PDB file of C-alpha atoms in Angstrom:
ATOM      1  CA  UNK L  30      44.364 -19.813  21.124  1.00 79.00           C
ATOM      2  CA  UNK L  31      41.204 -19.701  19.406  1.00 84.00           C
ATOM      3  CA  UNK L  32      39.461 -22.825  18.329  1.00 89.00           C
ATOM      4  CA  UNK L  33      35.903 -24.018  16.986  1.00 93.00           C
ATOM      5  CA  UNK L  34      34.522 -27.314  17.698  1.00 94.00           C
ATOM      6  CA  UNK L  35      31.669 -28.618  16.005  1.00 93.00           C
ATOM      7  CA  UNK L  36      29.275 -31.815  15.870  1.00 85.00           C
ATOM      8  CA  UNK L  37      31.004 -34.754  13.794  1.00 81.00           C
ATOM      9  CA  UNK L  38      29.167 -35.756  10.860  1.00 84.00           C
ATOM     10  CA  UNK L  39      27.576 -36.615   8.518  1.00 93.00           C
ATOM     11  CA  UNK L  40      24.022 -36.012   9.290  1.00 96.00           C
ATOM     12  CA  UNK L  41      21.087 -37.697   7.655  1.00 97.00           C
ATOM     13  CA  UNK L  42      17.697 -36.340   7.788  1.00 97.00           C
ATOM     14  CA  UNK L  43      14.313 -36.722   5.895  1.00 97.00           C
ATOM     15  CA  UNK L  44      12.609 -33.483   4.180  1.00 97.00           C
ATOM     16  CA  UNK L  45      10.775 -31.211   6.821  1.00 96.00           C
ATOM     17  CA  UNK L  46      12.843 -32.831  10.099  1.00 97.00           C
ATOM     18  CA  UNK L  47      14.403 -30.347  12.430  1.00 97.00           C
ATOM     19  CA  UNK L  48      18.079 -29.605  12.264  1.00 97.00           C
ATOM     20  CA  UNK L  49      20.487 -28.826  14.960  1.00 97.00           C
ATOM     21  CA  UNK L  50      24.280 -28.555  14.257  1.00 97.00           C
ATOM     22  CA  UNK L  51      26.234 -27.848  17.459  1.00 97.00           C
ATOM     23  CA  UNK L  52      29.107 -25.418  17.743  1.00 97.00           C
ATOM     24  CA  UNK L  53      31.272 -24.369  20.550  1.00 97.00           C
ATOM     25  CA  UNK L  54      34.417 -22.077  20.595  1.00 95.00           C
ATOM     26  CA  UNK L  55      37.400 -21.022  22.437  1.00 94.00           C
ATOM     27  CA  UNK L  56      38.502 -17.413  22.475  1.00 90.00           C
ATOM     28  CA  UNK L  57      40.355 -14.955  24.529  1.00 85.00           C
ATOM     29  CA  UNK L  58      37.841 -11.943  23.764  1.00 84.00           C
ATOM     30  CA  UNK L  59      34.626 -11.082  21.869  1.00 85.00           C
ATOM     31  CA  UNK L  60      34.702 -12.952  18.476  1.00 91.00           C
ATOM     32  CA  UNK L  61      32.421 -12.591  15.906  1.00 92.00           C
ATOM     33  CA  UNK L  62      30.610 -16.108  14.850  1.00 94.00           C
ATOM     34  CA  UNK L  63      29.592 -17.278  11.342  1.00 95.00           C
ATOM     35  CA  UNK L  64      28.107 -20.146   9.771  1.00 97.00           C
ATOM     36  CA  UNK L  65      29.523 -20.838   6.120  1.00 96.00           C
ATOM     37  CA  UNK L  66      27.956 -23.256   4.090  1.00 97.00           C
ATOM     38  CA  UNK L  67      29.463 -25.017   1.143  1.00 94.00           C
ATOM     39  CA  UNK L  68      27.292 -26.928  -1.694  1.00 93.00           C
ATOM     40  CA  UNK L  69      28.505 -29.879  -3.620  1.00 88.00           C
ATOM     41  CA  UNK L  70      31.452 -28.534  -6.164  1.00 84.00           C
ATOM     42  CA  UNK L  71      31.511 -24.764  -4.953  1.00 86.00           C
ATOM     43  CA  UNK L  72      33.595 -22.662  -2.606  1.00 88.00           C
ATOM     44  CA  UNK L  73      32.174 -21.663   0.780  1.00 93.00           C
ATOM     45  CA  UNK L  74      29.656 -18.833   1.224  1.00 93.00           C
ATOM     46  CA  UNK L  75      28.287 -17.274   4.123  1.00 94.00           C
ATOM     47  CA  UNK L  76      25.235 -18.516   5.499  1.00 97.00           C
ATOM     48  CA  UNK L  77      25.007 -16.110   8.732  1.00 97.00           C
ATOM     49  CA  UNK L  78      26.729 -14.294  11.362  1.00 94.00           C
ATOM     50  CA  UNK L  79      26.542 -12.578  14.617  1.00 94.00           C
ATOM     51  CA  UNK L  80      28.876 -10.035  16.118  1.00 91.00           C
ATOM     52  CA  UNK L  81      27.793  -9.806  20.018  1.00 91.00           C
ATOM     53  CA  UNK L  82      26.468 -11.865  22.689  1.00 93.00           C
ATOM     54  CA  UNK L  83      22.690 -12.662  22.477  1.00 95.00           C
ATOM     55  CA  UNK L  84      22.702 -11.740  18.566  1.00 95.00           C
ATOM     56  CA  UNK L  85      20.702 -14.144  16.412  1.00 97.00           C
ATOM     57  CA  UNK L  86      21.899 -14.494  12.939  1.00 96.00           C
ATOM     58  CA  UNK L  87      19.346 -15.608  10.412  1.00 97.00           C
ATOM     59  CA  UNK L  88      19.079 -16.438   6.720  1.00 97.00           C
ATOM     60  CA  UNK L  89      17.091 -18.887   4.782  1.00 95.00           C
ATOM     61  CA  UNK L  90      15.257 -19.978   7.470  1.00 97.00           C
ATOM     62  CA  UNK L  91      18.440 -21.140   9.230  1.00 98.00           C
ATOM     63  CA  UNK L  92      19.207 -19.522  12.699  1.00 98.00           C
ATOM     64  CA  UNK L  93      21.968 -19.463  15.396  1.00 98.00           C
ATOM     65  CA  UNK L  94      22.111 -17.343  18.728  1.00 98.00           C
ATOM     66  CA  UNK L  95      25.493 -16.112  19.860  1.00 97.00           C
ATOM     67  CA  UNK L  96      25.514 -17.481  23.482  1.00 96.00           C
ATOM     68  CA  UNK L  97      28.584 -16.213  25.467  1.00 94.00           C
ATOM     69  CA  UNK L  98      27.750 -18.081  28.762  1.00 94.00           C
ATOM     70  CA  UNK L  99      28.031 -21.410  26.970  1.00 95.00           C
ATOM     71  CA  UNK L 100      30.569 -20.341  24.321  1.00 95.00           C
ATOM     72  CA  UNK L 101      28.183 -21.745  21.635  1.00 97.00           C
ATOM     73  CA  UNK L 102      26.843 -20.855  18.385  1.00 98.00           C
ATOM     74  CA  UNK L 103      24.419 -23.576  17.309  1.00 98.00           C
ATOM     75  CA  UNK L 104      22.908 -23.682  14.035  1.00 98.00           C
ATOM     76  CA  UNK L 105      19.130 -24.640  13.558  1.00 98.00           C
ATOM     77  CA  UNK L 106      16.510 -24.819  10.856  1.00 98.00           C
ATOM     78  CA  UNK L 107      12.708 -25.862  11.538  1.00 96.00           C
ATOM     79  CA  UNK L 108      12.026 -27.914   8.515  1.00 96.00           C
ATOM     80  CA  UNK L 109      15.167 -28.714   5.950  1.00 97.00           C
ATOM     81  CA  UNK L 110      14.891 -29.348   2.249  1.00 97.00           C
ATOM     82  CA  UNK L 111      16.617 -31.450  -0.144  1.00 96.00           C
ATOM     83  CA  UNK L 112      18.217 -28.229  -1.461  1.00 96.00           C
ATOM     84  CA  UNK L 113      20.073 -27.584   2.074  1.00 97.00           C
ATOM     85  CA  UNK L 114      22.357 -30.599   1.566  1.00 97.00           C
ATOM     86  CA  UNK L 115      25.779 -29.368   1.891  1.00 96.00           C
ATOM     87  CA  UNK L 116      28.630 -29.083   4.195  1.00 95.00           C
ATOM     88  CA  UNK L 117      28.185 -26.494   7.192  1.00 97.00           C
ATOM     89  CA  UNK L 118      31.122 -24.810   8.829  1.00 96.00           C
ATOM     90  CA  UNK L 119      31.237 -22.873  12.095  1.00 96.00           C
ATOM     91  CA  UNK L 120      33.844 -20.026  12.164  1.00 94.00           C
ATOM     92  CA  UNK L 121      35.319 -17.290  14.372  1.00 92.00           C
ATOM     93  CA  UNK L 122      37.237 -14.002  13.791  1.00 90.00           C
ATOM     94  CA  UNK L 123      38.656 -12.385  16.680  1.00 80.00           C
ATOM     95  CA  UNK L 124      41.726 -10.296  16.265  1.00 68.00           C
ATOM     96  CA  UNK L 125      42.744  -8.857  13.261  1.00 63.00           C
ATOM     97  CA  UNK L 126      41.615 -10.774   9.936  1.00 67.00           C
ATOM     98  CA  UNK L 127      42.080 -14.368  10.880  1.00 80.00           C
ATOM     99  CA  UNK L 128      39.202 -16.888  10.812  1.00 88.00           C
ATOM    100  CA  UNK L 129      39.337 -19.969  12.726  1.00 89.00           C
ATOM    101  CA  UNK L 130      37.142 -22.829  11.279  1.00 92.00           C
ATOM    102  CA  UNK L 131      35.238 -25.947  12.510  1.00 92.00           C
ATOM    103  CA  UNK L 132      35.784 -29.271  10.689  1.00 92.00           C
ATOM    104  CA  UNK L 133      32.735 -29.171   8.865  1.00 93.00           C
ATOM    105  CA  UNK L 134      29.254 -31.016   9.325  1.00 95.00           C
ATOM    106  CA  UNK L 135      28.210 -32.973   6.129  1.00 95.00           C
ATOM    107  CA  UNK L 136      24.172 -32.750   5.901  1.00 96.00           C
ATOM    108  CA  UNK L 137      22.258 -34.860   3.507  1.00 97.00           C
ATOM    109  CA  UNK L 138      18.552 -34.348   3.125  1.00 97.00           C
ATOM    110  CA  UNK L 139      16.433 -37.240   1.748  1.00 97.00           C
ATOM    111  CA  UNK L 140      12.956 -37.064   0.130  1.00 95.00           C
TER     112      UNK L 140
ATOM    113  CA  UNK T  16      28.572  -9.454  -6.371  1.00 67.00           C
ATOM    114  CA  UNK T  17      32.308  -9.988  -5.287  1.00 66.00           C
ATOM    115  CA  UNK T  18      33.893 -12.446  -7.571  1.00 89.00           C
ATOM    116  CA  UNK T  19      37.072 -14.451  -6.258  1.00 94.00           C
ATOM    117  CA  UNK T  20      38.323 -16.836  -9.487  1.00 95.00           C
ATOM    118  CA  UNK T  21      40.828 -19.466  -8.859  1.00 95.00           C
ATOM    119  CA  UNK T  22      42.660 -20.147 -12.123  1.00 88.00           C
ATOM    120  CA  UNK T  23      42.309 -23.904 -12.287  1.00 90.00           C
ATOM    121  CA  UNK T  24      39.253 -26.352 -10.945  1.00 92.00           C
ATOM    122  CA  UNK T  25      41.579 -29.350 -11.284  1.00 95.00           C
ATOM    123  CA  UNK T  26      45.395 -29.821 -11.126  1.00 96.00           C
ATOM    124  CA  UNK T  27      47.270 -33.023 -11.342  1.00 97.00           C
ATOM    125  CA  UNK T  28      51.171 -32.568 -10.903  1.00 97.00           C
ATOM    126  CA  UNK T  29      54.217 -34.657 -10.373  1.00 97.00           C
ATOM    127  CA  UNK T  30      56.187 -34.909  -6.987  1.00 97.00           C
ATOM    128  CA  UNK T  31      59.175 -32.207  -7.078  1.00 97.00           C
ATOM    129  CA  UNK T  32      57.391 -29.910  -9.368  1.00 97.00           C
ATOM    130  CA  UNK T  33      56.862 -26.302  -8.727  1.00 97.00           C
ATOM    131  CA  UNK T  34      53.115 -25.608  -8.744  1.00 97.00           C
ATOM    132  CA  UNK T  35      51.444 -22.048  -8.923  1.00 97.00           C
ATOM    133  CA  UNK T  36      47.676 -21.489  -7.719  1.00 97.00           C
ATOM    134  CA  UNK T  37      46.533 -18.197  -8.857  1.00 96.00           C
ATOM    135  CA  UNK T  38      43.668 -16.090  -7.177  1.00 97.00           C
ATOM    136  CA  UNK T  39      42.092 -13.184  -8.659  1.00 97.00           C
ATOM    137  CA  UNK T  40      39.396 -10.844  -6.561  1.00 96.00           C
ATOM    138  CA  UNK T  41      37.631  -7.978  -8.330  1.00 94.00           C
ATOM    139  CA  UNK T  42      36.190  -5.850  -5.386  1.00 90.00           C
ATOM    140  CA  UNK T  43      39.458  -4.209  -4.408  1.00 92.00           C
ATOM    141  CA  UNK T  44      39.535  -6.198  -1.083  1.00 92.00           C
ATOM    142  CA  UNK T  45      42.599  -5.298   1.303  1.00 91.00           C
ATOM    143  CA  UNK T  46      42.654  -9.364   2.856  1.00 92.00           C
ATOM    144  CA  UNK T  47      43.369 -12.050   0.573  1.00 94.00           C
ATOM    145  CA  UNK T  48      43.733 -15.908   2.032  1.00 95.00           C
ATOM    146  CA  UNK T  49      44.987 -19.145   1.100  1.00 97.00           C
ATOM    147  CA  UNK T  50      43.389 -22.141   3.067  1.00 96.00           C
ATOM    148  CA  UNK T  51      43.426 -26.013   2.620  1.00 96.00           C
ATOM    149  CA  UNK T  52      40.707 -27.773   3.052  1.00 93.00           C
ATOM    150  CA  UNK T  53      41.085 -31.637   4.296  1.00 92.00           C
ATOM    151  CA  UNK T  54      38.265 -34.255   5.149  1.00 86.00           C
ATOM    152  CA  UNK T  55      37.974 -34.397   8.720  1.00 84.00           C
ATOM    153  CA  UNK T  56      40.428 -31.287   9.381  1.00 87.00           C
ATOM    154  CA  UNK T  57      38.191 -28.455   7.928  1.00 87.00           C
ATOM    155  CA  UNK T  58      40.091 -25.249   6.587  1.00 91.00           C
ATOM    156  CA  UNK T  59      43.520 -24.762   7.588  1.00 92.00           C
ATOM    157  CA  UNK T  60      45.126 -21.402   6.912  1.00 92.00           C
ATOM    158  CA  UNK T  61      48.291 -21.495   5.019  1.00 96.00           C
ATOM    159  CA  UNK T  62      49.137 -17.755   4.510  1.00 95.00           C
ATOM    160  CA  UNK T  63      47.292 -14.558   4.231  1.00 93.00           C
ATOM    161  CA  UNK T  64      47.879 -11.044   2.975  1.00 94.00           C
ATOM    162  CA  UNK T  65      46.365  -7.696   4.275  1.00 91.00           C
ATOM    163  CA  UNK T  66      48.289  -5.388   1.634  1.00 91.00           C
ATOM    164  CA  UNK T  67      50.211  -5.368  -1.187  1.00 92.00           C
ATOM    165  CA  UNK T  68      53.691  -7.006  -0.885  1.00 88.00           C
ATOM    166  CA  UNK T  69      52.553  -7.686   2.672  1.00 90.00           C
ATOM    167  CA  UNK T  70      52.147 -11.560   3.703  1.00 93.00           C
ATOM    168  CA  UNK T  71      51.651 -13.406   6.815  1.00 93.00           C
ATOM    169  CA  UNK T  72      52.126 -16.994   8.145  1.00 94.00           C
ATOM    170  CA  UNK T  73      49.001 -19.058   8.953  1.00 91.00           C
ATOM    171  CA  UNK T  74      48.980 -22.306  10.600  1.00 89.00           C
ATOM    172  CA  UNK T  75      50.512 -24.554   8.310  1.00 94.00           C
ATOM    173  CA  UNK T  76      52.890 -22.425   5.970  1.00 96.00           C
ATOM    174  CA  UNK T  77      55.560 -25.100   5.774  1.00 96.00           C
ATOM    175  CA  UNK T  78      56.505 -26.095   2.070  1.00 96.00           C
ATOM    176  CA  UNK T  79      54.365 -23.136   0.637  1.00 97.00           C
ATOM    177  CA  UNK T  80      55.408 -19.546  -0.385  1.00 97.00           C
ATOM    178  CA  UNK T  81      52.983 -16.548  -1.583  1.00 97.00           C
ATOM    179  CA  UNK T  82      53.487 -13.590  -3.845  1.00 96.00           C
ATOM    180  CA  UNK T  83      51.087 -10.207  -3.751  1.00 96.00           C
ATOM    181  CA  UNK T  84      52.483  -8.159  -6.395  1.00 95.00           C
ATOM    182  CA  UNK T  85      48.994  -6.452  -7.174  1.00 95.00           C
ATOM    183  CA  UNK T  86      45.948  -5.792  -4.786  1.00 95.00           C
ATOM    184  CA  UNK T  87      43.944  -8.171  -6.929  1.00 96.00           C
ATOM    185  CA  UNK T  88      45.960 -11.105  -7.439  1.00 97.00           C
ATOM    186  CA  UNK T  89      47.554 -13.388  -4.458  1.00 97.00           C
ATOM    187  CA  UNK T  90      49.696 -16.503  -5.621  1.00 97.00           C
ATOM    188  CA  UNK T  91      50.274 -19.590  -3.466  1.00 97.00           C
ATOM    189  CA  UNK T  92      53.450 -21.662  -4.731  1.00 98.00           C
ATOM    190  CA  UNK T  93      54.336 -25.163  -3.890  1.00 97.00           C
ATOM    191  CA  UNK T  94      57.994 -24.899  -4.406  1.00 94.00           C
ATOM    192  CA  UNK T  95      58.586 -28.720  -4.586  1.00 97.00           C
ATOM    193  CA  UNK T  96      55.326 -30.499  -4.565  1.00 97.00           C
ATOM    194  CA  UNK T  97      54.890 -33.319  -2.333  1.00 97.00           C
ATOM    195  CA  UNK T  98      52.077 -36.008  -2.083  1.00 97.00           C
ATOM    196  CA  UNK T  99      51.075 -34.961   1.364  1.00 96.00           C
ATOM    197  CA  UNK T 100      50.142 -31.745  -0.495  1.00 98.00           C
ATOM    198  CA  UNK T 101      47.455 -33.289  -2.335  1.00 97.00           C
ATOM    199  CA  UNK T 102      44.229 -31.449  -0.968  1.00 97.00           C
ATOM    200  CA  UNK T 103      41.347 -28.817  -2.085  1.00 95.00           C
ATOM    201  CA  UNK T 104      42.973 -25.479  -2.002  1.00 97.00           C
ATOM    202  CA  UNK T 105      40.477 -22.531  -1.125  1.00 96.00           C
ATOM    203  CA  UNK T 106      41.273 -18.625  -1.801  1.00 96.00           C
ATOM    204  CA  UNK T 107      39.328 -16.206  -0.047  1.00 94.00           C
ATOM    205  CA  UNK T 108      39.421 -12.229   0.385  1.00 93.00           C
ATOM    206  CA  UNK T 109      37.640  -9.759   2.456  1.00 90.00           C
ATOM    207  CA  UNK T 110      37.413  -6.146   3.290  1.00 86.00           C
ATOM    208  CA  UNK T 111      38.490  -4.824   7.075  1.00 77.00           C
ATOM    209  CA  UNK T 112      38.657  -6.707  10.191  1.00 71.00           C
ATOM    210  CA  UNK T 113      36.084  -9.445  11.228  1.00 66.00           C
ATOM    211  CA  UNK T 114      34.100  -8.957   7.751  1.00 77.00           C
ATOM    212  CA  UNK T 115      32.794 -11.869   5.785  1.00 84.00           C
ATOM    213  CA  UNK T 116      34.900 -13.859   3.607  1.00 90.00           C
ATOM    214  CA  UNK T 117      34.417 -14.389   0.144  1.00 92.00           C
ATOM    215  CA  UNK T 118      35.622 -17.640  -1.241  1.00 94.00           C
ATOM    216  CA  UNK T 119      36.623 -18.680  -4.798  1.00 94.00           C
ATOM    217  CA  UNK T 120      35.328 -22.187  -6.008  1.00 93.00           C
ATOM    218  CA  UNK T 121      38.668 -23.996  -4.980  1.00 94.00           C
ATOM    219  CA  UNK T 122      41.448 -26.035  -6.738  1.00 96.00           C
ATOM    220  CA  UNK T 123      41.537 -29.890  -6.276  1.00 95.00           C
ATOM    221  CA  UNK T 124      45.382 -30.308  -6.628  1.00 97.00           C
ATOM    222  CA  UNK T 125      46.585 -33.776  -7.181  1.00 97.00           C
ATOM    223  CA  UNK T 126      50.602 -34.543  -6.371  1.00 97.00           C
ATOM    224  CA  UNK T 127      51.485 -38.088  -8.013  1.00 96.00           C
TER     225      UNK T 127
END
């Protein structure tokens, strides 16, 4: 069945460092891919999405490219800020309305 | 903006109690979901509903039931709470297929 695997955390970075959070997926067809972010004490909110191969989703300086050949959707940001500290979830949606989430990666950015 | 409201932020219940978690969305979305979030396990789907009075089991429905009598409201019911149901419960809604999910702030349930 469908599944998402993302890198284990926690990740701790200094401000202005480069961020990569790896995400790979397994799907039977052509899913849409998502990154959600959960700030402390809040629910999840959509960060970015891509609906087909080679699409790049971007938002708030974060980017991720849908790579069908490597079944990956890695999240990147060139220069992280303290305010980016949160838990990041990779997710896919393929058939119908179901979403499959990764286990989440906790990011802490220190000044 | 879409608002998904969960009735309680924190809830403490005793083993064996019947527990109701309420969720209301204000954007006329067709689809509503209940997830539980546990450290190291991410989000796991308990139940979802794509229409009033319709429900589908997710990956971990055992010990739970749901009710959707009105389009805007989706309730999660723990018939007889157990300690292994201590978790963060997240409600979400969406419109159409493969569209983004809108989440509530979550209910942290502790079963003692």
